Amino acid sequence: MNDPAAMPCFPPPADPEAAARLVESFTALGRAEARFVGTPAGRAALEAFGGNSSYLADLALREPGILLAVAKEGAEPALGGIFATLAATAFTAPRPAIARALRIAKRRAALAIAYADIGGLWGVEPVTAALSDLAEAALHLVLRHLLRDLHARGAITLPDPAEPERGSGFVALAMGKLGARELNYSSDIDLVLLFDRLSPVYRDDAQAVLVRLARDLVALLSERTEDGMVFRVDLRLRPDPAATPLAVSLAAALTYYESQGRTWERAALSKARPVAGDLALGASFLEQVRPFIWRRHLDFAAIEEIHDMKRRIDRAQTSRPDVLPGRDVKLGRGGIREIEFIVQTLELVWGGHEPGLRIPGTLAALRALGRAGHLPAPAVRELADAYRCLRQVEHRLQMVADRQTHSLPDSEAGLAAFATFMGAPDAAEFASMLHRVFEMVHGHFMLFFESGAADEPLDPGESGAPPAAFAAHLAGLGFAGALHIAERLREWRSGALPALRSERARGLLNAFLPPLMAALSRQRDPDLAFRRFDTLLLRQRAGLQLLSLLQRNPVLLDRLASVLGAAPPLAEHLAQHPGALDALLAPTARFTAPAPALRRLMRDATHIEDAVAVLRRFVRREEFHLSVATLEGRLDADQSGRLRADLAQAALATLLPRIMADHQARYGRLRGGNFGIVALGRAGAGEMLAGSDLDLMLVYDHPPEAGAGARLPPSQYFSRLAHALVAALTMSGAEGPIYEVDMRLRPSGNKGPVAVSLGAFRRYHAESAWTWERMALTRARVMAASRGFRAVLEAAIRGALVREVEPAGIREDARSMRARLLRDAPPRGEFDLKHRSGGMIELAFITEAMQLIHGPARPPLFARASRDALSRFAEAGLIGADEAERLIHADFLFRTLQGLMRITGIASPSAETPDHALAPLLAGIGVGSFDSMQAALENAAALVHASFIRHIGDPQQGVEP
């Protein structure tokens, strides 16, 4: 914490006479005390204590040895000794002895911490952590004593009386500042006391016994004696405090939170942690209540609820925000609570999706919110500095007389004295600094909580033709159908739509309707975008979450409008699954690291059906997110292709162990058996597009003697495992399947088994594989496998690829395959990018065939993605650098166009396609008109076709007219 050799710097005394009296009294205590006074730091400390705080002056005289120890060794070693003495106190000692030991420890610790704090050796974080450590140590001793006492009296039966807390079925959960390890000098400690009624520790009268324990706990800590007080205890954060006893059963607490829990209770529980008693019971409770605290959906409705709490606090405030004397630094405008509300609200909104944000401490949470992009870096710095400043002010206020206060002195003279205690040069400068802090904090608070405030409402009139002002406003925005829009707005406001039945939902609608219409007006066809939003709203069963989400996020509103205006398939998906909107809000896309997020979500899936449902929702949502990012130009075809393949790999790697575990539960474990999933095609190459299926090959292996432990022969065992995997992937839920699966590229195609043994795979590719099957294998990627089997599979694939085959035979096979496709699957038009002359098939055949021809002698030429293969061909001198660059561009153009055509639902663009529909395609490839797009496509196709003829052969040879 601090360097004991560091020189403290204490503030001057506001009352020099009181300071002099303390110096004199302390000097008279003895020689050691007199020597302490004789040092500059010692005298400055005593003057600061005596001249600013009657409480600290009294502690200095009662515990002079602590000041001497802190000055000599530092506060941290001194506190270590205090805590060690408290820990050594026998919990079997009489209760008065326990009470005295606690109070002595409290005053000694408070003095040591104050010396480090006022002397500038410690900042806010070590001060609050040390006070929290003291509270935890006190609770630990008290609870051990009380539990052991109940056992001794026969009221309960502990499993281990020597360790009373262990297995006791009783736990103290710290809430509020203690839960966050942010205690201040005069904090209450907020506790929730829980017990497991089913524990064998308790009898039928457990409730009454533990209520008495709770009362004794409060008395031991809170009663003031001649030795002082330890901590006030507040039990009002327990579930339904007006109706529940002081100690609440675990089952009753869970039932309450699941059925009646409110947003403020979620906020309170977000800081909860077990600090004394049966810690395992506390951890289990918090795990069970986790879904209540951290919602799976983005809970923007919580913002308004927490803002309502702040309004109620504001109404209770009596001080004026422009007057500093008497101002509450915690609850007043721009105070500590406003910083905490910003942090807690953002945590509740995002914490369900991002477990890394579930941080009780305010400063640590601020840093995490900044790293995650939910708060701008300047706001994080300003709020963190303000929090430290205001907490220090709060601490000094409480040090003055050991009172639980958050209010500045209510007179100018008192404020000036307090400014001295704070070390400010003068009262005016201190006041100016505090005003700046309060206004800065309140500015951030208003920016966060008041965003999305309503503009002038749009009035569509009661019936018939809308008012002229309404029609003129819409016309100015670019809408043509004012009458239709007026009729729909009246329907919305009537409450007839399920999503708008509540008055609160309609109020939210009114608040964001003007920005909604403005966002829709920026689309190429505003009326079409409005109709799609209307459809989205019509299909919602409840609108509060959706409307809160949109009201609080103007950026999301613009993104939603873009989707509604440009991409019917995505608009339809949103209409069916409004939860997909959550994904659009993430400041950093979750799909850049899908595996960890997916593993966290899967943690709650106990059955295979649950796991499949979770996986399906996750993949569909991320696919939607990727499509929107592609539509908006935030991702290009290369980036989205890789991310989609990574998503598929994460999905398969997460699903396979679940399927195998379920399979083993049904049919036993086949010892030594291994299973792997190989992706070919777009997924293998990392070039997946919206709507791409998975071309899969499933491979297994087992020792010759395998069979022990399983209830099926190996081939049947793995065949059923393969069928179970494919069924899980393709089974349709409300969102559709996880993926469509194509197995035709496996050895022997549809005629072969669903899963092929490793030996059969090796033999097939050594003896029987067709050229087109080996070409497909150039894109093979092991997506998931049993432990240690991935390397074996990759080696088998490499072995199959490096088999030497006559180059002329490969070229002829590739040429004749292309010829057959031209005959049997001719292109449906110039935008049939796959089958057209010079299209995607010919480009893929060039890269795949050339790898088979040249790769066996030069294995580094093998590359799954076409762009990588072409680059390596150029580096090896197999094709010219210019040709490679142009082919890579053609590949990128084809994938960009095909991906955007799928996203926008435009199967075959033409000169008649509306401009607003063509816009994403034109923007995606960087041209300004349909004619320019057509010309770019023709040029690319001509290049690819010429390269195919040059490197493979003319596919028209041998094609029947």
Tab-separated table of C-alpha atoms in Angstrom, residues 370-531:
chain	number	residue	atom	x	y	z
A	370	GLY	CA	-14.320	1.839	-20.541
A	371	ARG	CA	-12.329	-1.136	-21.885
A	372	ALA	CA	-15.542	-2.697	-23.207
A	373	GLY	CA	-16.501	0.529	-24.983
A	374	HIS	CA	-19.626	1.289	-22.939
A	375	LEU	CA	-18.183	4.543	-21.601
A	376	PRO	CA	-15.810	6.889	-23.437
A	377	ALA	CA	-12.286	6.993	-22.022
A	378	PRO	CA	-12.545	10.698	-21.026
A	379	ALA	CA	-15.771	9.985	-19.121
A	380	VAL	CA	-14.111	7.083	-17.296
A	381	ARG	CA	-11.197	9.295	-16.231
A	382	GLU	CA	-13.398	12.188	-15.153
A	383	LEU	CA	-15.862	10.020	-13.219
A	384	ALA	CA	-13.058	8.047	-11.534
A	385	ASP	CA	-11.300	11.266	-10.440
A	386	ALA	CA	-14.609	12.682	-9.209
A	387	TYR	CA	-15.412	9.499	-7.307
A	388	ARG	CA	-12.068	9.560	-5.508
A	389	CYS	CA	-12.455	13.246	-4.709
A	390	LEU	CA	-16.004	12.919	-3.355
A	391	ARG	CA	-15.215	9.782	-1.365
A	392	GLN	CA	-12.285	11.591	0.262
A	393	VAL	CA	-14.588	14.479	1.142
A	394	GLU	CA	-17.095	11.979	2.567
A	395	HIS	CA	-14.370	10.332	4.662
A	396	ARG	CA	-13.168	13.611	6.135
A	397	LEU	CA	-16.739	14.641	6.967
A	398	GLN	CA	-17.199	11.416	8.917
A	399	MET	CA	-13.817	11.690	10.642
A	400	VAL	CA	-14.684	14.999	12.249
A	401	ALA	CA	-16.934	13.499	14.913
A	402	ASP	CA	-17.408	9.837	13.891
A	403	ARG	CA	-20.881	10.596	12.541
A	404	GLN	CA	-22.593	8.902	9.623
A	405	THR	CA	-22.949	12.050	7.581
A	406	HIS	CA	-22.564	12.958	3.931
A	407	SER	CA	-23.442	16.636	4.231
A	408	LEU	CA	-21.007	19.498	4.056
A	409	PRO	CA	-21.026	21.932	7.020
A	410	ASP	CA	-24.084	24.154	6.810
A	411	SER	CA	-22.341	27.414	7.615
A	412	GLU	CA	-19.681	29.404	5.818
A	413	ALA	CA	-17.425	29.216	8.865
A	414	GLY	CA	-17.875	25.466	9.132
A	415	LEU	CA	-17.195	25.067	5.425
A	416	ALA	CA	-14.019	27.118	5.701
A	417	ALA	CA	-12.801	24.936	8.598
A	418	PHE	CA	-13.565	21.818	6.611
A	419	ALA	CA	-11.692	23.206	3.585
A	420	THR	CA	-8.658	23.459	5.854
A	421	PHE	CA	-9.090	19.826	6.914
A	422	MET	CA	-9.171	18.911	3.204
A	423	GLY	CA	-5.842	20.670	2.707
A	424	ALA	CA	-7.313	23.323	0.396
A	425	PRO	CA	-5.478	26.673	0.184
A	426	ASP	CA	-8.677	28.533	1.050
A	427	ALA	CA	-12.431	28.049	1.268
A	428	ALA	CA	-13.157	29.787	-2.037
A	429	GLU	CA	-10.843	27.531	-4.016
A	430	PHE	CA	-12.271	24.447	-2.267
A	431	ALA	CA	-15.816	25.563	-3.075
A	432	SER	CA	-14.920	26.243	-6.709
A	433	MET	CA	-13.322	22.811	-7.055
A	434	LEU	CA	-16.339	21.057	-5.575
A	435	HIS	CA	-18.756	22.972	-7.810
A	436	ARG	CA	-16.770	21.875	-10.875
A	437	VAL	CA	-16.825	18.249	-9.734
A	438	PHE	CA	-20.552	18.271	-8.984
A	439	GLU	CA	-21.422	19.864	-12.326
A	440	MET	CA	-19.172	17.521	-14.274
A	441	VAL	CA	-20.677	14.426	-12.614
A	442	HIS	CA	-24.211	15.691	-13.094
A	443	GLY	CA	-23.466	16.467	-16.731
A	444	HIS	CA	-22.430	12.839	-17.322
A	445	PHE	CA	-25.457	11.645	-15.386
A	446	MET	CA	-27.863	13.730	-17.462
A	447	LEU	CA	-26.160	12.740	-20.696
A	448	PHE	CA	-26.640	9.091	-19.782
A	449	PHE	CA	-30.084	9.102	-18.193
A	450	GLU	CA	-31.748	11.826	-20.213
A	451	SER	CA	-30.618	10.590	-23.645
A	452	GLY	CA	-33.495	9.874	-25.943
A	453	ALA	CA	-35.733	12.599	-24.499
A	454	ALA	CA	-38.758	13.354	-26.630
A	455	ASP	CA	-38.851	16.045	-29.291
A	456	GLU	CA	-42.088	17.766	-30.195
A	457	PRO	CA	-44.718	14.998	-30.472
A	458	LEU	CA	-46.118	14.018	-33.858
A	459	ASP	CA	-49.892	14.506	-33.852
A	460	PRO	CA	-51.681	12.386	-36.502
A	461	GLY	CA	-55.113	13.675	-35.477
A	462	GLU	CA	-58.061	11.662	-34.236
A	463	SER	CA	-59.418	10.312	-37.534
A	464	GLY	CA	-59.590	10.909	-41.267
A	465	ALA	CA	-57.056	13.057	-43.044
A	466	PRO	CA	-54.143	14.025	-40.780
A	467	PRO	CA	-53.580	17.675	-39.800
A	468	ALA	CA	-51.871	19.772	-42.440
A	469	ALA	CA	-48.857	20.348	-40.176
A	470	PHE	CA	-48.420	16.580	-39.736
A	471	ALA	CA	-48.656	15.921	-43.484
A	472	ALA	CA	-46.277	18.781	-44.265
A	473	HIS	CA	-43.756	17.527	-41.693
A	474	LEU	CA	-43.782	14.008	-43.159
A	475	ALA	CA	-43.527	15.336	-46.705
A	476	GLY	CA	-40.537	17.384	-45.657
A	477	LEU	CA	-38.935	14.213	-44.332
A	478	GLY	CA	-39.549	12.436	-47.639
A	479	PHE	CA	-42.589	10.276	-46.763
A	480	ALA	CA	-45.328	9.983	-49.395
A	481	GLY	CA	-48.064	8.146	-47.480
A	482	ALA	CA	-49.071	10.574	-44.738
A	483	LEU	CA	-52.600	9.135	-44.507
A	484	HIS	CA	-51.374	5.553	-44.072
A	485	ILE	CA	-48.784	6.608	-41.486
A	486	ALA	CA	-51.392	8.649	-39.575
A	487	GLU	CA	-53.723	5.637	-39.453
A	488	ARG	CA	-50.959	3.376	-38.166
A	489	LEU	CA	-49.833	5.887	-35.516
A	490	ARG	CA	-53.419	6.148	-34.266
A	491	GLU	CA	-53.531	2.356	-34.037
A	492	TRP	CA	-50.257	2.334	-32.109
A	493	ARG	CA	-51.483	4.975	-29.649
A	494	SER	CA	-54.820	3.243	-29.124
A	495	GLY	CA	-53.104	0.401	-27.282
A	496	ALA	CA	-54.562	-2.184	-29.671
A	497	LEU	CA	-51.131	-3.676	-30.436
A	498	PRO	CA	-49.950	-6.198	-27.832
A	499	ALA	CA	-46.606	-4.405	-27.620
A	500	LEU	CA	-48.319	-1.109	-26.733
A	501	ARG	CA	-51.011	-2.141	-24.281
A	502	SER	CA	-49.243	-0.663	-21.269
A	503	GLU	CA	-49.334	3.058	-20.660
A	504	ARG	CA	-45.598	3.049	-20.031
A	505	ALA	CA	-44.901	1.447	-23.422
A	506	ARG	CA	-47.009	4.070	-25.168
A	507	GLY	CA	-45.177	6.783	-23.253
A	508	LEU	CA	-41.864	5.420	-24.472
A	509	LEU	CA	-43.222	5.299	-28.008
A	510	ASN	CA	-44.173	8.987	-27.865
A	511	ALA	CA	-40.689	9.810	-26.561
A	512	PHE	CA	-38.799	8.306	-29.486
A	513	LEU	CA	-41.329	8.626	-32.325
A	514	PRO	CA	-39.801	11.834	-33.766
A	515	PRO	CA	-36.252	10.399	-33.935
A	516	LEU	CA	-37.703	7.140	-35.306
A	517	MET	CA	-39.398	8.940	-38.184
A	518	ALA	CA	-36.243	10.942	-38.812
A	519	ALA	CA	-34.166	7.748	-38.973
A	520	LEU	CA	-36.651	6.062	-41.336
A	521	SER	CA	-36.702	9.181	-43.520
A	522	ARG	CA	-32.987	8.743	-44.231
A	523	GLN	CA	-33.662	5.499	-46.137
A	524	ARG	CA	-34.033	5.328	-49.916
A	525	ASP	CA	-37.725	4.423	-49.523
A	526	PRO	CA	-38.946	5.877	-46.183
A	527	ASP	CA	-42.501	4.566	-46.574
A	528	LEU	CA	-41.253	1.012	-47.127
A	529	ALA	CA	-38.994	1.287	-44.086
A	530	PHE	CA	-41.956	2.537	-42.015
A	531	ARG	CA	-44.126	-0.400	-43.134
